[in-house]
Amino acid sequence: MSPRVAACLAVAALLALGAAPGAGAAPPAGAPAPRGVPLPARMADPGPGAQLITALAPGTGSSVGVVEWWDLRDGRWVRAGSAPSRFGARGLVEGAARRQGGDTTPTGLYDLPFAFGVQAPPSGTSYPYRPVHEDSWWCQDNASRAYNRWTEPRPADCRAGESEHLVAYRAQYAHALVIGFNYRKPVRHRGAGIFLHVDGRGATAGCVSVPAAAMGRILAWARPDGRPHIAIGTANGPTAITRY
């Protein structure tokens, strides 16, 4: 059994025991959550909008889990879709405690400033979408004024070796959403370039990833007027997703 399958089964086992919300095998879109209480309804703050993405891992040491996306309809959260997900190679860590370069995914509740991609947006996409060009970069240089920002072209004070040339990641960034971690008021050395993107060959460097088909469905689902957010967390403990 692969580690990824084993971890997803572990989440499903916790769910069956009532110890963890909303993970395991993907249920049909629009189906009510297990045990009758949707995961967003169990959270301390699911955000101000009518759309929410949850990214749930079994524990902080896991690099796999489940992503689900939800709609608030008539005061009740309804699941719109679900997919297996990957996290940082070294697991997850509380967002405020994260350090850049640690290969960890930050937990917490974040907005989704905009979408982007090497490929054209999926059919039905209405969310703000930026096409990736040859001179598109995400600056991760702590010494740069453009730290944790899309730049086009790369400014002189942002070193190429400390940044991501977005077009070089044609598979992972075929389609992506910017996660608003450390974005509005960036704190140096906390981390830059955290996205929800298409799976690569394995765990991420701190992002959340899903299969390409699921990423396409998420972009077609997200609506500006729905003000979608993403909640990232674990099944229980100090980084439990229900704390956010």
PDB file of C-alpha atoms in Angstrom:
ATOM      1  CA  MET A   1       0.000   0.000   0.000  1.00  0.00           C
ATOM      2  CA  SER A   2       1.397   3.420  -0.939  1.00  0.00           C
ATOM      3  CA  PRO A   3       1.921   6.058   1.791  1.00  0.00           C
ATOM      4  CA  ARG A   4      -0.592   8.310   0.043  1.00  0.00           C
ATOM      5  CA  VAL A   5      -3.339   5.688   0.052  1.00  0.00           C
ATOM      6  CA  ALA A   6      -2.558   4.723   3.647  1.00  0.00           C
ATOM      7  CA  ALA A   7      -2.833   8.331   4.825  1.00  0.00           C
ATOM      8  CA  CYS A   8      -6.169   8.833   3.092  1.00  0.00           C
ATOM      9  CA  LEU A   9      -7.450   5.627   4.672  1.00  0.00           C
ATOM     10  CA  ALA A  10      -6.306   6.912   8.057  1.00  0.00           C
ATOM     11  CA  VAL A  11      -8.390  10.055   7.623  1.00  0.00           C
ATOM     12  CA  ALA A  12     -11.380   7.949   6.593  1.00  0.00           C
ATOM     13  CA  ALA A  13     -10.958   5.777   9.697  1.00  0.00           C
ATOM     14  CA  LEU A  14     -10.921   8.832  11.962  1.00  0.00           C
ATOM     15  CA  LEU A  15     -14.007  10.139  10.226  1.00  0.00           C
ATOM     16  CA  ALA A  16     -15.858   6.887  10.764  1.00  0.00           C
ATOM     17  CA  LEU A  17     -15.104   7.189  14.479  1.00  0.00           C
ATOM     18  CA  GLY A  18     -16.362  10.754  14.535  1.00  0.00           C
ATOM     19  CA  ALA A  19     -12.892  12.077  15.415  1.00  0.00           C
ATOM     20  CA  ALA A  20     -12.273  14.001  12.202  1.00  0.00           C
ATOM     21  CA  PRO A  21     -14.478  15.882   9.753  1.00  0.00           C
ATOM     22  CA  GLY A  22     -14.876  15.592   6.001  1.00  0.00           C
ATOM     23  CA  ALA A  23     -12.172  13.301   4.544  1.00  0.00           C
ATOM     24  CA  GLY A  24     -11.629   9.849   3.067  1.00  0.00           C
ATOM     25  CA  ALA A  25     -13.270   8.631  -0.137  1.00  0.00           C
ATOM     26  CA  ALA A  26     -14.846  11.387  -2.180  1.00  0.00           C
ATOM     27  CA  PRO A  27     -18.651  11.459  -1.831  1.00  0.00           C
ATOM     28  CA  PRO A  28     -20.941  12.575  -4.662  1.00  0.00           C
ATOM     29  CA  ALA A  29     -21.007  16.300  -5.359  1.00  0.00           C
ATOM     30  CA  GLY A  30     -23.831  17.974  -3.461  1.00  0.00           C
ATOM     31  CA  ALA A  31     -24.109  15.157  -0.933  1.00  0.00           C
ATOM     32  CA  PRO A  32     -24.417  16.033   2.777  1.00  0.00           C
ATOM     33  CA  ALA A  33     -21.313  15.579   4.906  1.00  0.00           C
ATOM     34  CA  PRO A  34     -20.882  12.391   6.959  1.00  0.00           C
ATOM     35  CA  ARG A  35     -22.667  12.393  10.332  1.00  0.00           C
ATOM     36  CA  GLY A  36     -24.922  15.181   9.091  1.00  0.00           C
ATOM     37  CA  VAL A  37     -22.674  18.093  10.110  1.00  0.00           C
ATOM     38  CA  PRO A  38     -20.755  19.662   7.211  1.00  0.00           C
ATOM     39  CA  LEU A  39     -17.105  20.399   7.939  1.00  0.00           C
ATOM     40  CA  PRO A  40     -17.407  24.193   7.424  1.00  0.00           C
ATOM     41  CA  ALA A  41     -20.185  24.241  10.050  1.00  0.00           C
ATOM     42  CA  ARG A  42     -17.731  22.702  12.544  1.00  0.00           C
ATOM     43  CA  MET A  43     -15.124  25.409  11.976  1.00  0.00           C
ATOM     44  CA  ALA A  44     -14.637  28.393  14.247  1.00  0.00           C
ATOM     45  CA  ASP A  45     -14.690  30.747  11.250  1.00  0.00           C
ATOM     46  CA  PRO A  46     -15.326  29.455   7.705  1.00  0.00           C
ATOM     47  CA  GLY A  47     -14.785  32.945   6.281  1.00  0.00           C
ATOM     48  CA  PRO A  48     -17.169  35.662   5.137  1.00  0.00           C
ATOM     49  CA  GLY A  49     -18.156  34.194   1.780  1.00  0.00           C
ATOM     50  CA  ALA A  50     -20.499  31.575   0.401  1.00  0.00           C
ATOM     51  CA  GLN A  51     -17.702  29.346  -0.950  1.00  0.00           C
ATOM     52  CA  LEU A  52     -14.971  27.503   0.937  1.00  0.00           C
ATOM     53  CA  ILE A  53     -12.177  25.056   0.131  1.00  0.00           C
ATOM     54  CA  THR A  54     -11.017  22.763   2.945  1.00  0.00           C
ATOM     55  CA  ALA A  55      -7.638  21.016   2.811  1.00  0.00           C
ATOM     56  CA  LEU A  56      -7.468  18.342   5.503  1.00  0.00           C
ATOM     57  CA  ALA A  57      -4.443  16.224   6.479  1.00  0.00           C
ATOM     58  CA  PRO A  58      -4.414  13.371   9.026  1.00  0.00           C
ATOM     59  CA  GLY A  59      -1.669  15.067  11.066  1.00  0.00           C
ATOM     60  CA  THR A  60       1.155  17.587  10.895  1.00  0.00           C
ATOM     61  CA  GLY A  61       3.608  14.965   9.660  1.00  0.00           C
ATOM     62  CA  SER A  62       1.490  13.985   6.665  1.00  0.00           C
ATOM     63  CA  SER A  63       2.098  15.072   3.082  1.00  0.00           C
ATOM     64  CA  VAL A  64      -1.260  13.785   1.758  1.00  0.00           C
ATOM     65  CA  GLY A  65      -4.917  14.345   2.545  1.00  0.00           C
ATOM     66  CA  VAL A  66      -8.203  15.482   1.042  1.00  0.00           C
ATOM     67  CA  VAL A  67      -9.381  18.745  -0.508  1.00  0.00           C
ATOM     68  CA  GLU A  68     -13.111  19.497  -0.613  1.00  0.00           C
ATOM     69  CA  TRP A  69     -14.951  22.524  -1.892  1.00  0.00           C
ATOM     70  CA  TRP A  70     -18.245  23.765  -0.513  1.00  0.00           C
ATOM     71  CA  ASP A  71     -21.144  26.125  -1.228  1.00  0.00           C
ATOM     72  CA  LEU A  72     -23.305  27.854   1.351  1.00  0.00           C
ATOM     73  CA  ARG A  73     -26.912  27.359   0.212  1.00  0.00           C
ATOM     74  CA  ASP A  74     -29.847  28.650   2.226  1.00  0.00           C
ATOM     75  CA  GLY A  75     -27.694  28.755   5.352  1.00  0.00           C
ATOM     76  CA  ARG A  76     -26.323  25.220   4.941  1.00  0.00           C
ATOM     77  CA  TRP A  77     -22.935  24.105   3.628  1.00  0.00           C
ATOM     78  CA  VAL A  78     -23.144  21.640   0.739  1.00  0.00           C
ATOM     79  CA  ARG A  79     -20.177  19.772  -0.685  1.00  0.00           C
ATOM     80  CA  ALA A  80     -19.533  20.604  -4.361  1.00  0.00           C
ATOM     81  CA  GLY A  81     -16.532  18.323  -4.916  1.00  0.00           C
ATOM     82  CA  SER A  82     -13.661  16.395  -3.400  1.00  0.00           C
ATOM     83  CA  ALA A  83     -10.203  15.196  -4.451  1.00  0.00           C
ATOM     84  CA  PRO A  84      -7.037  13.673  -2.934  1.00  0.00           C
ATOM     85  CA  SER A  85      -4.423  16.284  -2.121  1.00  0.00           C
ATOM     86  CA  ARG A  86      -0.734  16.699  -1.371  1.00  0.00           C
ATOM     87  CA  PHE A  87       0.963  18.989   1.116  1.00  0.00           C
ATOM     88  CA  GLY A  88       4.524  19.971   1.974  1.00  0.00           C
ATOM     89  CA  ALA A  89       7.217  17.298   1.994  1.00  0.00           C
ATOM     90  CA  ARG A  90       7.707  17.951   5.715  1.00  0.00           C
ATOM     91  CA  GLY A  91       4.039  18.192   6.548  1.00  0.00           C
ATOM     92  CA  LEU A  92       2.102  21.121   7.957  1.00  0.00           C
ATOM     93  CA  VAL A  93       2.794  23.843  10.501  1.00  0.00           C
ATOM     94  CA  GLU A  94       0.833  26.702  12.059  1.00  0.00           C
ATOM     95  CA  GLY A  95       1.007  29.576   9.585  1.00  0.00           C
ATOM     96  CA  ALA A  96       2.367  32.132  12.059  1.00  0.00           C
ATOM     97  CA  ALA A  97       5.198  29.761  13.003  1.00  0.00           C
ATOM     98  CA  ARG A  98       6.226  28.853   9.456  1.00  0.00           C
ATOM     99  CA  ARG A  99       9.738  29.568   8.176  1.00  0.00           C
ATOM    100  CA  GLN A 100      10.606  29.906   4.527  1.00  0.00           C
ATOM    101  CA  GLY A 101      12.414  26.949   2.993  1.00  0.00           C
ATOM    102  CA  GLY A 102      11.068  24.435   5.496  1.00  0.00           C
ATOM    103  CA  ASP A 103       8.924  22.529   2.959  1.00  0.00           C
ATOM    104  CA  THR A 104       5.870  22.829   5.220  1.00  0.00           C
ATOM    105  CA  THR A 105       2.329  23.869   4.320  1.00  0.00           C
ATOM    106  CA  PRO A 106       0.916  26.665   6.514  1.00  0.00           C
ATOM    107  CA  THR A 107      -2.312  25.897   8.357  1.00  0.00           C
ATOM    108  CA  GLY A 108      -4.995  28.524   8.792  1.00  0.00           C
ATOM    109  CA  LEU A 109      -7.794  30.282   6.923  1.00  0.00           C
ATOM    110  CA  TYR A 110      -6.742  32.327   3.882  1.00  0.00           C
ATOM    111  CA  ASP A 111      -8.325  34.255   1.052  1.00  0.00           C
ATOM    112  CA  LEU A 112      -7.598  33.470  -2.606  1.00  0.00           C
ATOM    113  CA  PRO A 113      -6.431  36.710  -4.279  1.00  0.00           C
ATOM    114  CA  PHE A 114      -6.459  35.465  -7.890  1.00  0.00           C
ATOM    115  CA  ALA A 115      -5.955  32.498 -10.201  1.00  0.00           C
ATOM    116  CA  PHE A 116      -3.228  32.052 -12.778  1.00  0.00           C
ATOM    117  CA  GLY A 117      -1.899  29.510 -15.208  1.00  0.00           C
ATOM    118  CA  VAL A 118       0.411  28.532 -18.020  1.00  0.00           C
ATOM    119  CA  GLN A 119      -2.664  27.268 -19.859  1.00  0.00           C
ATOM    120  CA  ALA A 120      -5.830  29.165 -20.707  1.00  0.00           C
ATOM    121  CA  PRO A 121      -8.433  29.205 -17.927  1.00  0.00           C
ATOM    122  CA  PRO A 122     -10.789  26.224 -17.836  1.00  0.00           C
ATOM    123  CA  SER A 123     -14.160  26.678 -19.491  1.00  0.00           C
ATOM    124  CA  GLY A 124     -16.546  28.468 -17.170  1.00  0.00           C
ATOM    125  CA  THR A 125     -13.851  30.267 -15.150  1.00  0.00           C
ATOM    126  CA  SER A 126     -15.082  33.610 -13.814  1.00  0.00           C
ATOM    127  CA  TYR A 127     -12.449  34.168 -11.113  1.00  0.00           C
ATOM    128  CA  PRO A 128      -9.730  36.783 -11.811  1.00  0.00           C
ATOM    129  CA  TYR A 129      -7.149  34.897 -13.894  1.00  0.00           C
ATOM    130  CA  ARG A 130      -3.626  35.928 -14.924  1.00  0.00           C
ATOM    131  CA  PRO A 131      -1.917  34.162 -17.822  1.00  0.00           C
ATOM    132  CA  VAL A 132       1.696  33.142 -17.219  1.00  0.00           C
ATOM    133  CA  HIS A 133       4.156  34.658 -19.684  1.00  0.00           C
ATOM    134  CA  GLU A 134       7.830  34.035 -20.324  1.00  0.00           C
ATOM    135  CA  ASP A 135       8.779  36.925 -18.027  1.00  0.00           C
ATOM    136  CA  SER A 136       6.345  36.032 -15.184  1.00  0.00           C
ATOM    137  CA  TRP A 137       8.050  35.442 -11.830  1.00  0.00           C
ATOM    138  CA  TRP A 138       6.994  35.009  -8.210  1.00  0.00           C
ATOM    139  CA  CYS A 139       9.532  36.859  -6.094  1.00  0.00           C
ATOM    140  CA  GLN A 140      10.669  34.957  -2.994  1.00  0.00           C
ATOM    141  CA  ASP A 141      13.766  37.048  -2.303  1.00  0.00           C
ATOM    142  CA  ASN A 142      13.521  38.330   1.274  1.00  0.00           C
ATOM    143  CA  ALA A 143      15.662  41.342   0.396  1.00  0.00           C
ATOM    144  CA  SER A 144      13.395  42.466  -2.444  1.00  0.00           C
ATOM    145  CA  ARG A 145      10.674  45.091  -2.320  1.00  0.00           C
ATOM    146  CA  ALA A 146       8.634  42.657  -4.434  1.00  0.00           C
ATOM    147  CA  TYR A 147       8.791  39.861  -1.828  1.00  0.00           C
ATOM    148  CA  ASN A 148       5.851  37.438  -2.172  1.00  0.00           C
ATOM    149  CA  ARG A 149       4.509  39.142  -5.276  1.00  0.00           C
ATOM    150  CA  TRP A 150       3.959  38.275  -8.932  1.00  0.00           C
ATOM    151  CA  THR A 151       6.413  40.321 -10.969  1.00  0.00           C
ATOM    152  CA  GLU A 152       6.530  40.813 -14.717  1.00  0.00           C
ATOM    153  CA  PRO A 153       9.369  41.210 -15.489  1.00  0.00           C
ATOM    154  CA  ARG A 154      11.528  40.271 -12.494  1.00  0.00           C
ATOM    155  CA  PRO A 155      12.885  43.432 -10.832  1.00  0.00           C
ATOM    156  CA  ALA A 156      16.596  43.972 -10.412  1.00  0.00           C
ATOM    157  CA  ASP A 157      16.468  43.577  -6.613  1.00  0.00           C
ATOM    158  CA  CYS A 158      14.785  40.145  -6.855  1.00  0.00           C
ATOM    159  CA  ARG A 159      17.352  37.414  -7.449  1.00  0.00           C
ATOM    160  CA  ALA A 160      16.361  34.684  -9.902  1.00  0.00           C
ATOM    161  CA  GLY A 161      17.825  32.025  -7.630  1.00  0.00           C
ATOM    162  CA  GLU A 162      15.502  33.173  -4.850  1.00  0.00           C
ATOM    163  CA  SER A 163      12.355  33.227  -6.976  1.00  0.00           C
ATOM    164  CA  GLU A 164      10.122  31.025  -9.130  1.00  0.00           C
ATOM    165  CA  HIS A 165      10.071  31.393 -12.890  1.00  0.00           C
ATOM    166  CA  LEU A 166       6.424  30.451 -13.230  1.00  0.00           C
ATOM    167  CA  VAL A 167       6.551  29.257 -16.820  1.00  0.00           C
ATOM    168  CA  ALA A 168       9.165  26.655 -15.831  1.00  0.00           C
ATOM    169  CA  TYR A 169       6.465  24.748 -13.909  1.00  0.00           C
ATOM    170  CA  ARG A 170       4.224  23.928 -16.847  1.00  0.00           C
ATOM    171  CA  ALA A 171       2.558  20.946 -15.201  1.00  0.00           C
ATOM    172  CA  GLN A 172       2.114  22.281 -11.653  1.00  0.00           C
ATOM    173  CA  TYR A 173       1.123  25.791 -12.736  1.00  0.00           C
ATOM    174  CA  ALA A 174      -1.020  24.777 -15.683  1.00  0.00           C
ATOM    175  CA  HIS A 175      -3.786  26.131 -13.429  1.00  0.00           C
ATOM    176  CA  ALA A 176      -3.430  27.503  -9.901  1.00  0.00           C
ATOM    177  CA  LEU A 177      -4.939  29.716  -7.209  1.00  0.00           C
ATOM    178  CA  VAL A 178      -2.854  32.050  -5.078  1.00  0.00           C
ATOM    179  CA  ILE A 179      -3.330  31.282  -1.370  1.00  0.00           C
ATOM    180  CA  GLY A 180      -3.263  34.502   0.624  1.00  0.00           C
ATOM    181  CA  PHE A 181      -0.731  33.252   3.177  1.00  0.00           C
ATOM    182  CA  ASN A 182       1.679  36.064   4.162  1.00  0.00           C
ATOM    183  CA  TYR A 183       0.344  38.039   1.215  1.00  0.00           C
ATOM    184  CA  ARG A 184      -1.433  41.200   2.335  1.00  0.00           C
ATOM    185  CA  LYS A 185       1.350  42.356   4.674  1.00  0.00           C
ATOM    186  CA  PRO A 186       4.296  40.035   3.982  1.00  0.00           C
ATOM    187  CA  VAL A 187       6.555  39.088   6.892  1.00  0.00           C
ATOM    188  CA  ARG A 188      10.087  38.398   5.675  1.00  0.00           C
ATOM    189  CA  HIS A 189      11.314  34.814   6.001  1.00  0.00           C
ATOM    190  CA  ARG A 190       7.832  33.474   6.757  1.00  0.00           C
ATOM    191  CA  GLY A 191       7.256  32.221   3.241  1.00  0.00           C
ATOM    192  CA  ALA A 192       6.258  33.205  -0.260  1.00  0.00           C
ATOM    193  CA  GLY A 193       4.525  31.635  -3.214  1.00  0.00           C
ATOM    194  CA  ILE A 194       1.975  29.369  -1.521  1.00  0.00           C
ATOM    195  CA  PHE A 195      -0.549  28.134  -4.066  1.00  0.00           C
ATOM    196  CA  LEU A 196      -3.267  25.578  -4.690  1.00  0.00           C
ATOM    197  CA  HIS A 197      -2.011  23.988  -7.892  1.00  0.00           C
ATOM    198  CA  VAL A 198      -1.857  20.842 -10.023  1.00  0.00           C
ATOM    199  CA  ASP A 199      -0.009  17.801  -8.659  1.00  0.00           C
ATOM    200  CA  GLY A 200       3.629  17.347  -9.534  1.00  0.00           C
ATOM    201  CA  ARG A 201       5.605  14.135  -9.043  1.00  0.00           C
ATOM    202  CA  GLY A 202       5.298  14.066  -5.257  1.00  0.00           C
ATOM    203  CA  ALA A 203       4.850  16.234  -2.184  1.00  0.00           C
ATOM    204  CA  THR A 204       5.057  20.018  -2.513  1.00  0.00           C
ATOM    205  CA  ALA A 205       7.489  22.589  -1.136  1.00  0.00           C
ATOM    206  CA  GLY A 206       4.672  24.038   0.984  1.00  0.00           C
ATOM    207  CA  CYS A 207       1.737  24.406  -1.375  1.00  0.00           C
ATOM    208  CA  VAL A 208      -1.449  22.331  -1.626  1.00  0.00           C
ATOM    209  CA  SER A 209      -1.854  20.327  -4.824  1.00  0.00           C
ATOM    210  CA  VAL A 210      -4.623  18.272  -6.430  1.00  0.00           C
ATOM    211  CA  PRO A 211      -5.007  16.301  -9.682  1.00  0.00           C
ATOM    212  CA  ALA A 212      -5.292  18.386 -12.854  1.00  0.00           C
ATOM    213  CA  ALA A 213      -8.958  17.525 -13.419  1.00  0.00           C
ATOM    214  CA  ALA A 214      -9.856  18.606  -9.881  1.00  0.00           C
ATOM    215  CA  MET A 215      -7.975  21.891 -10.276  1.00  0.00           C
ATOM    216  CA  GLY A 216      -9.989  22.595 -13.406  1.00  0.00           C
ATOM    217  CA  ARG A 217     -13.244  21.897 -11.584  1.00  0.00           C
ATOM    218  CA  ILE A 218     -12.258  24.174  -8.714  1.00  0.00           C
ATOM    219  CA  LEU A 219     -11.499  27.088 -11.043  1.00  0.00           C
ATOM    220  CA  ALA A 220     -14.789  26.637 -12.877  1.00  0.00           C
ATOM    221  CA  TRP A 221     -16.583  26.496  -9.514  1.00  0.00           C
ATOM    222  CA  ALA A 222     -14.991  29.548  -7.829  1.00  0.00           C
ATOM    223  CA  ARG A 223     -16.978  32.781  -8.179  1.00  0.00           C
ATOM    224  CA  PRO A 224     -15.834  36.292  -7.295  1.00  0.00           C
ATOM    225  CA  ASP A 225     -19.168  37.010  -5.609  1.00  0.00           C
ATOM    226  CA  GLY A 226     -18.790  33.796  -3.572  1.00  0.00           C
ATOM    227  CA  ARG A 227     -15.642  35.252  -1.927  1.00  0.00           C
ATOM    228  CA  PRO A 228     -13.992  31.826  -1.604  1.00  0.00           C
ATOM    229  CA  HIS A 229     -11.409  31.110   1.082  1.00  0.00           C
ATOM    230  CA  ILE A 230      -9.286  28.069   1.846  1.00  0.00           C
ATOM    231  CA  ALA A 231      -8.943  26.447   5.270  1.00  0.00           C
ATOM    232  CA  ILE A 232      -5.875  24.231   5.746  1.00  0.00           C
ATOM    233  CA  GLY A 233      -5.493  22.052   8.808  1.00  0.00           C
ATOM    234  CA  THR A 234      -5.261  18.657  10.421  1.00  0.00           C
ATOM    235  CA  ALA A 235      -7.805  16.187  11.765  1.00  0.00           C
ATOM    236  CA  ASN A 236      -7.129  17.186  15.380  1.00  0.00           C
ATOM    237  CA  GLY A 237      -4.583  18.808  17.676  1.00  0.00           C
ATOM    238  CA  PRO A 238      -3.349  22.419  17.811  1.00  0.00           C
ATOM    239  CA  THR A 239      -3.624  22.733  14.023  1.00  0.00           C
ATOM    240  CA  ALA A 240      -7.075  21.106  13.750  1.00  0.00           C
ATOM    241  CA  ILE A 241      -8.956  22.550  10.810  1.00  0.00           C
ATOM    242  CA  THR A 242     -12.005  23.139  13.038  1.00  0.00           C
ATOM    243  CA  ARG A 243      -9.977  25.687  15.061  1.00  0.00           C
ATOM    244  CA  TYR A 244      -9.875  28.054  12.099  1.00  0.00           C
TER     245      TYR A 244
END
